[in-house]
Amino acid sequence: MIISLREIGYDALKTQLKKDAPIVVWSCDECIKHCGLGGMEKLQVLADLLQRDGYTVQKELISRSCFLNLVRKHEAAVADAATIIVLACDLGYRCVKTAFHDKQVVKTMKTVGTGNFTVYRGPVLTSPLPWTQLEPSVDGYTLKTVSEKLGLHPTFFDAADATDLVTITVDGKPVQAKKGENLLDALETLGVKIPHLCYDPSLGLIGACRLCMVKIKGRFTPSCCTQVAEGMEIVVHDEELEAHRRLMLEFIIAEKGVDVTERSRELRYWTRKYKIEGTRFKLQTEDQHVDESSEVMVIDPNLCVLCGRCVVACNNVSGQHVIDFAGRGSETRMVTGLNEQFGETNCAACMACAHYCPTEAITPKLIVKKLMKEQDLLTPIPPLVTSSTKARGKG
Amino acid sequence: MMFSRLIPYEEITKQLKSADTIAVISCNTCARECGVGGVSRADELVDRLTQDGYTVTEEVVLQDACSEPVYRKARIRLDADTIIVLACSAGIDCVKRMFPKTRVLTVTEDVGLFVTETDLEVFKVALPFSGFKAGAEYAMYTGAPQEKQRIRLEE
């Protein structure tokens, strides 16, 4: 992954902006997000800060800002903007500047090299670019260390007090939440977990799975499609809502088979939480062809719950428009290209669909081939094996 | 994305002994795009090593060889005592940390960071490492140098 750090402060950023000029805050959804300086969450923070200070701001997320053709496909999103603030590496910034050269494009990050995402230390820089004058390091430099050495910032713009808080009631308890925030996000921030499959903050509203229903003024309301407002009274847990969520999960099992709950981590979590072991409905399952034609991804329609995340990710976050729905009603299915094998489409391999799929119906390709068994290693191996196919067949 | 180049095959085999048991780990992201990694390059290298009498015990192709969680999720157990990594230096460093008791060969060199045009199937080096120049364009999936410049990139 590419390692970048923030090079300007919020006040310095504002000196480059005009109050009457519409702004698009643009973020890459890949390396910069893993560096803690981009992605939808950071887009929202910066947009909140700027809106509080009186600027007109829109947000735009792209799966990979270093893919010039994908950047160009986001033209409509920046059409009305005078200024684009870019949260991306130097490559992503230059692609935006190239694609939208008639706009003011503001750089906020500085790329220092490449590195790893580690489990315990987060992102580390292992292969610094020459300008940093740092030596390569297998263990890697933490972003804090690199920032100190190079005079950059390892954290995002300060989000403190960027938004107004309002009081809402959740299951009878008064709590505070951000005004205008997505209700499902607000509930999760408050520690209230509700099952949901189609909603992800980065993708916006879909409202397809109907799992995240709550009651507001006694009416069933999808929390993912509702904004927090002062005085809102929300019921998250009651018998009727729990029965509804069970019913929705049973519908999925009826359509996809009982083993879907074992193969998909997300469904496994929720069916176990609701103690669902089967379905009262007639199973509608039929074994569907697993598409392994792509070099980078595998699509298993047997796990697809038609939540629509991959469709939104491919159309809005990537811009490549390779995945969509076809058919109607019970015949609805997810298709790639013009109903082709995935490997035959012009997929840019940005991985947005796999990243957002909640049920592992789309996953990055992982191949682990054991070419020799343990006992093969104990017997002498002839010096020359003439058929590679034969050698592989041993595994 | 990172552009890395594979060293000549003979340079790879110079680092190997006939008794070595070898695993090939191939990155399916940047390395695939610049023609060093992915499924086909891993297959090619495994075939060639096997034909030359080396013992290849594992072939692994994974997304983002530079990300530790990927290895953890894949739960890879290697019988090999030597690993050849078809990835950039960041991927190689990650493998060295994930398999600290196994010898890891460096068989690629970093050229620089690139922007890509997947519809045209070309990429352009924008931030080079020492010894390389910015601006050169290459074909995706092979890394073959392109005579004609097709990406005009603003500074």
Coordinates of C-alpha atoms in Angstrom, one line a residue:
Chain A
M1 CA 0.0 0.0 0.0
I2 CA 1.0 3.6 -0.6
I3 CA 1.8 5.5 2.6
S4 CA 0.8 9.2 2.7
L5 CA 0.6 11.8 5.5
R6 CA -1.3 15.0 5.9
E7 CA 0.9 18.0 4.8
I8 CA -1.4 21.0 5.7
G9 CA -3.5 22.1 8.7
Y10 CA -7.1 23.1 8.6
D11 CA -6.4 26.8 8.8
A12 CA -3.9 26.5 5.9
L13 CA -6.5 24.6 4.0
K14 CA -9.1 27.4 4.5
T15 CA -6.7 30.1 3.1
Q16 CA -7.0 28.3 -0.2
L17 CA -10.8 28.3 -0.3
K18 CA -13.4 30.9 -1.2
K19 CA -16.7 31.1 0.8
D20 CA -18.9 31.5 -2.3
A21 CA -17.2 28.7 -4.3
P22 CA -18.9 25.3 -4.2
I23 CA -16.5 22.6 -2.9
V24 CA -16.2 18.9 -3.5
V25 CA -14.3 17.0 -0.9
W26 CA -12.9 14.0 -2.8
S27 CA -11.4 10.9 -1.2
C28 CA -9.8 7.7 -2.4
D29 CA -11.2 4.6 -0.6
E30 CA -8.0 2.6 -0.7
C31 CA -4.5 3.2 0.8
I32 CA -5.3 6.7 2.2
K33 CA -8.2 5.1 4.1
H34 CA -5.9 2.5 5.6
C35 CA -3.5 5.4 6.6
G36 CA -6.4 6.8 8.6
L37 CA -6.6 9.9 6.5
G38 CA -9.4 9.2 4.0
G39 CA -12.5 7.2 3.2
M40 CA -16.1 8.2 3.9
E41 CA -15.6 8.7 7.6
K42 CA -12.9 11.3 7.0
L43 CA -14.8 12.9 4.2
Q44 CA -17.7 13.4 6.6
V45 CA -15.4 15.0 9.2
L46 CA -13.9 17.5 6.8
A47 CA -17.3 18.2 5.2
D48 CA -18.8 18.9 8.7
L49 CA -15.9 21.2 9.6
L50 CA -16.2 23.2 6.4
Q51 CA -20.0 23.4 6.5
R52 CA -19.8 24.7 10.1
D53 CA -17.5 27.4 8.8
G54 CA -20.0 28.4 6.1
Y55 CA -18.7 26.6 3.0
T56 CA -20.9 24.8 0.5
V57 CA -19.6 21.2 0.4
Q58 CA -20.4 17.9 -1.4
K59 CA -18.6 14.6 -0.8
E60 CA -17.3 12.2 -3.4
L61 CA -15.7 8.8 -2.7
I62 CA -13.8 6.9 -5.4
S63 CA -12.6 3.3 -5.1
R64 CA -9.1 4.1 -6.5
S65 CA -8.1 7.7 -7.3
C66 CA -4.9 6.5 -9.1
F67 CA -7.0 5.0 -11.9
L68 CA -7.3 7.9 -14.3
N69 CA -10.2 6.4 -16.2
L70 CA -12.2 5.9 -13.0
V71 CA -11.5 9.5 -11.9
R72 CA -12.9 10.8 -15.3
K73 CA -16.0 8.8 -14.7
H74 CA -16.8 10.9 -11.7
E75 CA -17.1 14.0 -13.8
A76 CA -20.8 14.5 -13.0
A77 CA -20.1 14.6 -9.3
V78 CA -17.7 17.6 -9.6
A79 CA -19.5 19.4 -12.5
D80 CA -20.8 22.2 -10.3
A81 CA -17.7 22.5 -8.1
A82 CA -15.2 25.3 -8.3
T83 CA -12.8 23.6 -5.9
I84 CA -11.9 20.0 -5.2
I85 CA -10.1 19.1 -2.0
V86 CA -8.3 15.8 -2.5
L87 CA -7.8 13.2 0.2
A88 CA -5.6 10.8 -1.7
C89 CA -1.9 10.1 -2.3
D90 CA 0.1 12.2 -4.8
L91 CA -0.9 9.8 -7.6
G92 CA -4.6 10.3 -6.8
Y93 CA -4.2 14.0 -6.5
R94 CA -2.5 14.2 -9.9
C95 CA -5.2 12.1 -11.6
V96 CA -7.9 14.5 -10.2
K97 CA -5.8 17.5 -11.4
T98 CA -5.4 15.9 -14.8
A99 CA -9.1 14.9 -15.2
F100 CA -10.5 18.2 -13.9
H101 CA -7.9 20.8 -14.9
D102 CA -10.4 23.6 -15.1
K103 CA -11.1 23.3 -11.4
Q104 CA -9.0 24.5 -8.4
V105 CA -7.6 21.2 -7.0
V106 CA -6.3 21.4 -3.4
K107 CA -3.6 18.9 -2.3
T108 CA -3.7 17.9 1.4
M109 CA -1.5 14.8 1.6
K110 CA 2.1 14.0 0.8
T111 CA 3.2 10.5 -0.3
V112 CA 6.3 9.2 1.5
G113 CA 6.6 5.7 0.0
T114 CA 5.1 2.2 0.2
G115 CA 4.5 0.0 3.2
N116 CA 2.4 -2.5 5.0
F117 CA -0.8 -2.6 6.9
T118 CA 0.2 -4.4 10.1
V119 CA -2.1 -6.0 12.7
Y120 CA -0.7 -4.4 15.8
R121 CA 1.0 -1.2 14.6
G122 CA -1.4 -0.1 11.8
P123 CA 0.2 1.2 8.6
V124 CA 4.0 1.3 8.5
L125 CA 6.4 2.7 5.9
T126 CA 8.9 0.1 4.6
S127 CA 10.1 1.5 1.3
P128 CA 10.5 5.3 1.5
L129 CA 10.7 7.5 -1.6
P130 CA 14.1 9.0 -2.2
W131 CA 13.1 12.6 -1.2
T132 CA 12.5 11.4 2.4
Q133 CA 16.1 10.3 2.8
L134 CA 15.0 7.5 5.0
E135 CA 16.5 4.0 4.8
P136 CA 14.3 1.0 3.8
S137 CA 13.1 -1.0 6.8
V138 CA 11.6 -4.5 6.9
D139 CA 10.0 -3.7 10.2
G140 CA 8.8 -0.4 8.9
Y141 CA 8.4 3.1 10.4
T142 CA 5.1 4.0 12.1
L143 CA 3.3 7.0 10.7
K144 CA 4.0 8.9 13.9
T145 CA 7.8 8.4 13.5
V146 CA 7.7 9.4 9.8
S147 CA 5.7 12.5 10.7
E148 CA 8.2 13.6 13.3
K149 CA 11.1 13.0 10.9
L150 CA 9.5 14.8 8.0
G151 CA 7.4 17.5 9.6
L152 CA 4.0 16.0 8.5
H153 CA 0.8 15.2 10.3
P154 CA -0.1 11.5 11.1
T155 CA -3.7 12.3 12.0
F156 CA -6.7 13.8 10.3
F157 CA -8.1 17.3 10.7
D158 CA -9.4 17.8 14.2
A159 CA -13.1 16.9 14.3
A160 CA -13.8 18.3 17.7
D161 CA -17.2 20.1 18.0
A162 CA -17.8 19.9 14.3
T163 CA -21.4 19.0 14.6
D164 CA -24.5 19.9 16.7
L165 CA -25.8 17.4 19.2
V166 CA -29.5 16.8 19.8
T167 CA -31.3 14.6 22.3
I168 CA -33.2 11.6 21.1
T169 CA -34.8 8.7 23.1
V170 CA -33.8 5.1 22.4
D171 CA -36.0 2.5 24.0
G172 CA -37.1 5.1 26.6
K173 CA -33.6 6.3 27.5
P174 CA -32.6 9.9 26.5
V175 CA -29.3 10.0 24.7
Q176 CA -27.4 12.5 22.5
A177 CA -26.7 12.1 18.8
K178 CA -25.4 14.2 15.9
K179 CA -28.2 16.2 14.3
G180 CA -28.8 15.0 10.7
E181 CA -26.7 11.8 11.1
N182 CA -27.9 8.6 9.7
L183 CA -29.9 6.9 12.4
L184 CA -28.4 3.5 12.0
D185 CA -24.9 5.0 12.3
A186 CA -26.0 7.0 15.4
L187 CA -27.4 3.9 17.0
E188 CA -24.2 1.9 16.4
T189 CA -22.2 4.8 17.8
L190 CA -24.3 4.5 20.9
G191 CA -23.6 0.8 21.1
V192 CA -27.0 -0.4 19.8
K193 CA -26.4 -3.1 17.3
I194 CA -29.1 -3.8 14.7
P195 CA -28.8 -6.3 11.9
H196 CA -28.3 -4.8 8.5
L197 CA -26.9 -6.1 5.2
C198 CA -27.5 -3.4 2.6
Y199 CA -26.3 -0.3 4.5
D200 CA -22.7 0.9 4.6
P201 CA -21.9 4.6 5.4
S202 CA -19.7 4.8 2.4
L203 CA -22.4 3.8 -0.1
G204 CA -25.3 5.9 1.1
L205 CA -28.9 4.8 1.2
I206 CA -30.1 1.6 -0.4
G207 CA -32.9 0.4 1.9
A208 CA -33.2 -3.0 0.4
C209 CA -32.8 -5.6 3.1
R210 CA -35.4 -4.3 5.6
L211 CA -33.5 -5.8 8.5
C212 CA -32.7 -2.6 10.3
M213 CA -36.3 -1.6 11.0
V214 CA -37.0 0.4 14.1
K215 CA -40.2 2.1 15.3
I216 CA -40.6 5.8 15.3
K217 CA -44.0 7.1 16.6
G218 CA -45.2 3.5 16.4
R219 CA -44.4 3.1 12.7
F220 CA -41.9 0.7 11.2
T221 CA -39.1 2.7 9.7
P222 CA -35.8 1.6 8.1
S223 CA -33.2 3.2 10.4
C224 CA -30.6 3.3 7.5
C225 CA -32.9 5.7 5.6
T226 CA -33.7 8.0 8.5
Q227 CA -31.8 11.1 9.8
V228 CA -31.5 12.0 13.4
A229 CA -33.7 14.8 14.6
E230 CA -34.3 16.6 17.9
G231 CA -36.8 14.8 20.1
M232 CA -37.0 11.6 18.0
E233 CA -38.4 8.7 20.0
I234 CA -37.1 5.4 18.7
V235 CA -38.0 1.8 19.7
V236 CA -35.2 -0.6 18.7
H237 CA -36.2 -3.7 20.7
D238 CA -39.8 -5.0 21.1
E239 CA -41.5 -8.3 20.3
E240 CA -42.8 -7.1 17.0
L241 CA -39.5 -5.8 15.8
E242 CA -37.6 -8.9 16.9
A243 CA -40.2 -11.1 15.1
H244 CA -39.8 -9.0 12.0
R245 CA -36.0 -9.4 12.0
R246 CA -36.3 -13.1 12.4
L247 CA -38.8 -13.3 9.6
M248 CA -36.4 -11.4 7.2
L249 CA -33.5 -13.7 8.1
E250 CA -35.7 -16.7 7.6
F251 CA -36.7 -15.4 4.1
I252 CA -32.9 -15.2 3.3
I253 CA -32.4 -18.8 4.4
A254 CA -35.5 -20.0 2.4
E255 CA -34.0 -18.4 -0.7
K256 CA -30.3 -19.3 -0.2
G257 CA -30.3 -22.5 1.9
V258 CA -29.5 -23.2 5.5
D259 CA -25.7 -23.5 4.8
V260 CA -25.6 -19.8 3.8
T261 CA -25.4 -19.0 7.5
E262 CA -22.3 -21.1 7.8
R263 CA -20.6 -19.7 4.7
S264 CA -21.3 -16.0 5.3
R265 CA -19.8 -14.5 8.5
E266 CA -22.3 -11.7 8.7
L267 CA -25.3 -14.0 8.3
R268 CA -23.8 -16.5 10.7
Y269 CA -23.5 -13.7 13.4
W270 CA -27.1 -12.6 13.1
T271 CA -28.8 -16.0 12.8
R272 CA -26.9 -17.2 15.9
K273 CA -27.8 -14.0 17.7
Y274 CA -31.5 -14.5 16.9
K275 CA -31.1 -18.3 17.5
I276 CA -32.4 -19.2 14.0
E277 CA -31.5 -22.7 12.8
G278 CA -33.8 -23.0 9.8
T279 CA -36.8 -21.5 8.1
R280 CA -40.5 -22.1 8.3
F281 CA -40.8 -21.4 4.6
K282 CA -40.3 -23.7 1.6
L283 CA -36.7 -23.7 0.4
Q284 CA -36.4 -22.1 -3.0
T285 CA -32.7 -22.8 -3.4
E286 CA -31.1 -24.0 -6.6
D287 CA -27.4 -24.4 -7.0
Q288 CA -26.0 -21.5 -9.0
H289 CA -22.8 -21.4 -11.0
V290 CA -19.8 -19.9 -9.2
D291 CA -18.0 -17.5 -11.5
E292 CA -14.2 -17.8 -11.2
S293 CA -13.5 -16.4 -14.6
S294 CA -12.0 -13.2 -13.2
E295 CA -8.3 -13.2 -12.3
V296 CA -8.9 -11.2 -9.1
M297 CA -12.3 -12.1 -7.8
V298 CA -14.7 -14.9 -7.3
I299 CA -18.5 -14.4 -7.4
D300 CA -20.7 -17.0 -5.7
P301 CA -24.3 -16.2 -6.4
N302 CA -25.4 -18.8 -3.9
L303 CA -24.3 -16.4 -1.2
C304 CA -25.8 -13.2 -2.8
V305 CA -28.7 -11.7 -0.9
L306 CA -29.4 -9.0 -3.5
C307 CA -28.6 -6.3 -1.0
G308 CA -27.3 -4.0 -3.8
R309 CA -24.1 -3.0 -2.2
C310 CA -21.9 -4.2 -5.0
V311 CA -24.1 -2.5 -7.6
V312 CA -23.8 0.9 -5.8
A313 CA -20.1 0.3 -5.2
C314 CA -19.4 -0.4 -8.8
N315 CA -21.6 2.4 -10.2
N316 CA -21.0 5.2 -7.6
V317 CA -17.7 4.5 -5.9
S318 CA -15.9 2.9 -8.8
G319 CA -17.8 4.5 -11.7
Q320 CA -17.1 1.5 -14.0
H321 CA -20.7 0.3 -14.1
V322 CA -19.9 -3.4 -14.5
I323 CA -22.3 -4.9 -12.0
D324 CA -26.1 -4.5 -12.0
F325 CA -29.4 -6.2 -11.3
A326 CA -31.3 -8.1 -14.0
G327 CA -34.8 -9.6 -14.0
R328 CA -37.7 -8.7 -11.8
G329 CA -39.3 -10.0 -8.6
S330 CA -38.2 -13.5 -7.6
E331 CA -36.2 -13.6 -10.9
T332 CA -34.0 -10.7 -9.8
R333 CA -30.3 -11.6 -9.9
M334 CA -27.0 -9.8 -9.9
V335 CA -25.2 -9.8 -13.3
T336 CA -21.9 -8.6 -14.6
G337 CA -21.3 -6.8 -17.8
L338 CA -23.9 -7.6 -20.4
N339 CA -24.8 -10.8 -18.6
E340 CA -21.3 -12.1 -19.3
Q341 CA -18.7 -14.0 -17.2
F342 CA -17.0 -11.6 -14.8
G343 CA -13.7 -12.2 -16.5
E344 CA -15.0 -11.0 -19.8
T345 CA -16.2 -7.6 -18.6
N346 CA -14.1 -4.4 -18.5
C347 CA -13.9 -4.6 -14.7
A348 CA -11.0 -2.3 -13.5
A349 CA -10.2 -4.6 -10.6
C350 CA -10.6 -1.8 -8.1
M351 CA -12.1 -4.3 -5.7
A352 CA -14.9 -2.0 -4.5
C353 CA -17.6 -4.7 -4.9
A354 CA -15.6 -7.3 -2.9
H355 CA -14.8 -4.8 -0.3
Y356 CA -18.4 -3.9 0.4
C357 CA -20.1 -7.3 -0.1
P358 CA -21.6 -8.2 3.3
T359 CA -22.0 -12.0 2.7
E360 CA -18.8 -12.9 0.9
A361 CA -20.6 -13.6 -2.3
I362 CA -17.9 -11.5 -4.0
T363 CA -14.4 -12.2 -2.6
P364 CA -10.8 -11.5 -3.7
K365 CA -9.3 -14.5 -5.3
L366 CA -7.2 -16.5 -3.0
I367 CA -5.3 -19.5 -4.3
V368 CA -3.3 -21.8 -2.0
K369 CA -2.0 -24.8 -3.9
K370 CA -0.2 -27.6 -2.1
L371 CA 2.0 -29.0 -4.9
M372 CA 3.8 -31.6 -2.8
K373 CA 2.4 -33.7 0.0
E374 CA 4.5 -34.2 3.1
Q375 CA 5.4 -37.8 2.2
D376 CA 6.6 -36.6 -1.2
L377 CA 9.2 -34.5 0.5
L378 CA 10.5 -37.5 2.4
T379 CA 11.2 -39.5 -0.8
P380 CA 14.0 -38.5 -3.2
I381 CA 12.9 -36.3 -6.0
P382 CA 14.2 -36.9 -9.5
P383 CA 16.4 -34.1 -10.8
L384 CA 14.2 -33.3 -13.7
V385 CA 10.4 -33.4 -13.9
T386 CA 9.4 -33.1 -17.5
S387 CA 5.7 -32.5 -17.1
S388 CA 4.7 -29.6 -14.9
T389 CA 1.1 -30.8 -15.0
K390 CA 2.1 -34.1 -13.5
A391 CA 4.0 -32.3 -10.7
R392 CA 1.0 -30.1 -9.9
G393 CA -1.3 -33.1 -9.9
K394 CA 0.4 -34.4 -6.9
G395 CA -1.2 -31.9 -4.6
Chain B
M1 CA 0.1 1.4 -7.3
M2 CA 3.7 0.2 -7.2
F3 CA 5.7 -0.9 -10.3
S4 CA 8.2 -3.6 -9.6
R5 CA 10.2 -5.6 -12.1
L6 CA 11.3 -9.2 -11.9
I7 CA 15.0 -9.9 -12.0
P8 CA 16.1 -12.4 -14.8
Y9 CA 15.2 -16.1 -14.1
E10 CA 18.9 -17.0 -13.9
E11 CA 19.5 -14.5 -11.1
I12 CA 16.6 -16.2 -9.2
T13 CA 18.0 -19.7 -9.6
K14 CA 21.5 -18.5 -8.5
Q15 CA 20.0 -17.9 -5.1
L16 CA 18.5 -21.4 -4.9
K17 CA 20.1 -24.7 -4.0
S18 CA 18.8 -28.0 -5.4
A19 CA 17.7 -29.2 -2.0
D20 CA 15.6 -26.1 -1.3
T21 CA 11.9 -26.6 -0.9
I22 CA 10.2 -23.5 -2.5
A23 CA 7.0 -21.7 -2.0
V24 CA 5.9 -19.1 -4.6
I25 CA 3.8 -16.2 -3.2
S26 CA 2.3 -14.0 -5.8
C27 CA 0.5 -10.6 -5.2
N28 CA -2.7 -10.2 -7.2
T29 CA -2.9 -6.4 -7.0
C30 CA -0.2 -4.0 -8.2
A31 CA 2.2 -6.8 -9.1
R32 CA -0.4 -8.4 -11.4
E33 CA -1.1 -5.1 -13.1
C34 CA 2.6 -4.5 -13.9
G35 CA 3.2 -8.0 -15.0
V36 CA 5.2 -9.4 -12.1
G37 CA 2.6 -11.2 -10.1
G38 CA -0.9 -12.6 -10.3
V39 CA -2.0 -16.1 -11.2
S40 CA -0.4 -16.5 -14.6
R41 CA 3.1 -15.3 -13.5
A42 CA 3.0 -17.6 -10.5
D43 CA 2.0 -20.5 -12.7
E44 CA 4.8 -19.7 -15.1
L45 CA 7.5 -19.5 -12.5
V46 CA 6.3 -22.7 -10.7
D47 CA 6.3 -24.5 -14.1
R48 CA 9.8 -23.4 -15.0
L49 CA 11.2 -24.1 -11.6
T50 CA 9.6 -27.6 -11.6
Q51 CA 10.9 -28.3 -15.1
D52 CA 14.4 -27.3 -13.9
G53 CA 14.2 -29.9 -11.1
Y54 CA 13.4 -27.6 -8.1
T55 CA 11.0 -28.7 -5.5
V56 CA 8.0 -26.3 -5.4
T57 CA 5.8 -27.2 -2.5
E58 CA 3.3 -24.4 -2.5
E59 CA 1.9 -21.8 -4.9
V60 CA 0.0 -19.0 -3.2
V61 CA -1.8 -16.1 -5.0
L62 CA -3.4 -13.5 -2.8
Q63 CA -4.8 -9.9 -2.9
D64 CA -2.6 -7.3 -1.3
A65 CA 0.6 -9.1 -0.4
C66 CA 1.5 -6.0 1.6
S67 CA -1.3 -6.4 4.2
E68 CA -0.8 -8.6 7.2
P69 CA -4.5 -9.3 7.8
V70 CA -4.6 -11.0 4.4
Y71 CA -2.1 -13.7 5.5
R72 CA -3.9 -14.2 8.8
K73 CA -7.3 -14.7 7.1
A74 CA -5.8 -17.1 4.6
R75 CA -4.1 -19.2 7.4
I76 CA -1.3 -20.2 5.1
R77 CA 1.0 -23.0 6.4
L78 CA 4.1 -23.5 4.3
D79 CA 6.2 -26.7 4.1
A80 CA 8.8 -24.7 2.1
D81 CA 12.1 -23.5 3.5
T82 CA 12.5 -20.8 0.9
I83 CA 9.9 -18.3 -0.4
I84 CA 10.0 -16.5 -3.7
V85 CA 7.7 -13.5 -3.5
L86 CA 6.3 -12.0 -6.7
A87 CA 5.5 -8.6 -5.3
C88 CA 7.1 -5.2 -4.7
S89 CA 9.5 -4.6 -1.8
A90 CA 6.6 -3.8 0.6
G91 CA 5.1 -7.2 -0.2
I92 CA 8.4 -8.9 0.3
D93 CA 8.9 -7.1 3.7
C94 CA 5.5 -8.2 4.8
V95 CA 6.3 -11.9 3.9
K96 CA 9.5 -11.7 5.8
R97 CA 7.7 -10.6 8.9
M98 CA 4.8 -13.1 8.5
F99 CA 7.3 -16.1 7.9
P100 CA 10.3 -15.1 10.1
K101 CA 11.8 -18.6 10.1
T102 CA 11.7 -19.0 6.4
R103 CA 14.3 -17.7 3.9
V104 CA 12.7 -15.1 1.7
L105 CA 14.3 -14.3 -1.7
T106 CA 14.3 -10.8 -3.2
V107 CA 13.5 -11.3 -6.8
T108 CA 12.0 -8.0 -7.8
E109 CA 13.2 -4.4 -7.8
D110 CA 11.0 -1.3 -7.3
V111 CA 10.8 1.1 -10.2
G112 CA 8.2 3.6 -8.8
L113 CA 4.6 4.4 -8.1
F114 CA 2.3 4.6 -11.1
V115 CA -1.1 5.8 -12.2
T116 CA -3.1 3.6 -14.4
E117 CA -5.6 3.8 -17.2
T118 CA -7.3 0.4 -17.2
D119 CA -9.5 1.1 -20.2
L120 CA -6.3 1.7 -22.3
E121 CA -4.4 -1.0 -20.4
V122 CA -1.4 1.2 -19.8
F123 CA 0.3 2.7 -16.7
K124 CA 2.7 5.6 -16.2
V125 CA 5.4 5.9 -13.6
A126 CA 4.8 9.1 -11.7
L127 CA 6.9 8.9 -8.5
P128 CA 10.1 6.9 -9.3
F129 CA 12.5 5.3 -6.9
S130 CA 16.3 6.0 -7.1
G131 CA 17.8 5.2 -10.5
F132 CA 14.5 5.4 -12.4
K133 CA 12.8 8.2 -14.3
A134 CA 9.3 9.5 -14.1
G135 CA 7.0 9.6 -17.2
A136 CA 7.7 6.3 -18.9
E137 CA 4.6 4.2 -19.8
Y138 CA 4.2 0.5 -19.8
A139 CA 1.6 -2.1 -20.9
M140 CA -0.6 -3.5 -18.1
Y141 CA -0.2 -7.2 -17.3
T142 CA 3.2 -7.4 -19.0
G143 CA 5.2 -4.3 -18.0
A144 CA 6.4 -3.9 -21.6
P145 CA 7.7 -0.4 -22.3
Q146 CA 5.5 1.7 -24.6
E147 CA 6.9 4.0 -27.3
K148 CA 3.8 6.1 -27.5
Q149 CA 2.8 8.2 -24.5
R150 CA -1.0 7.9 -24.0
I151 CA -1.4 9.4 -20.5
R152 CA -0.7 13.1 -20.0
L153 CA -0.4 13.7 -16.3
E154 CA -0.5 17.1 -14.6
E155 CA 2.1 18.0 -12.0

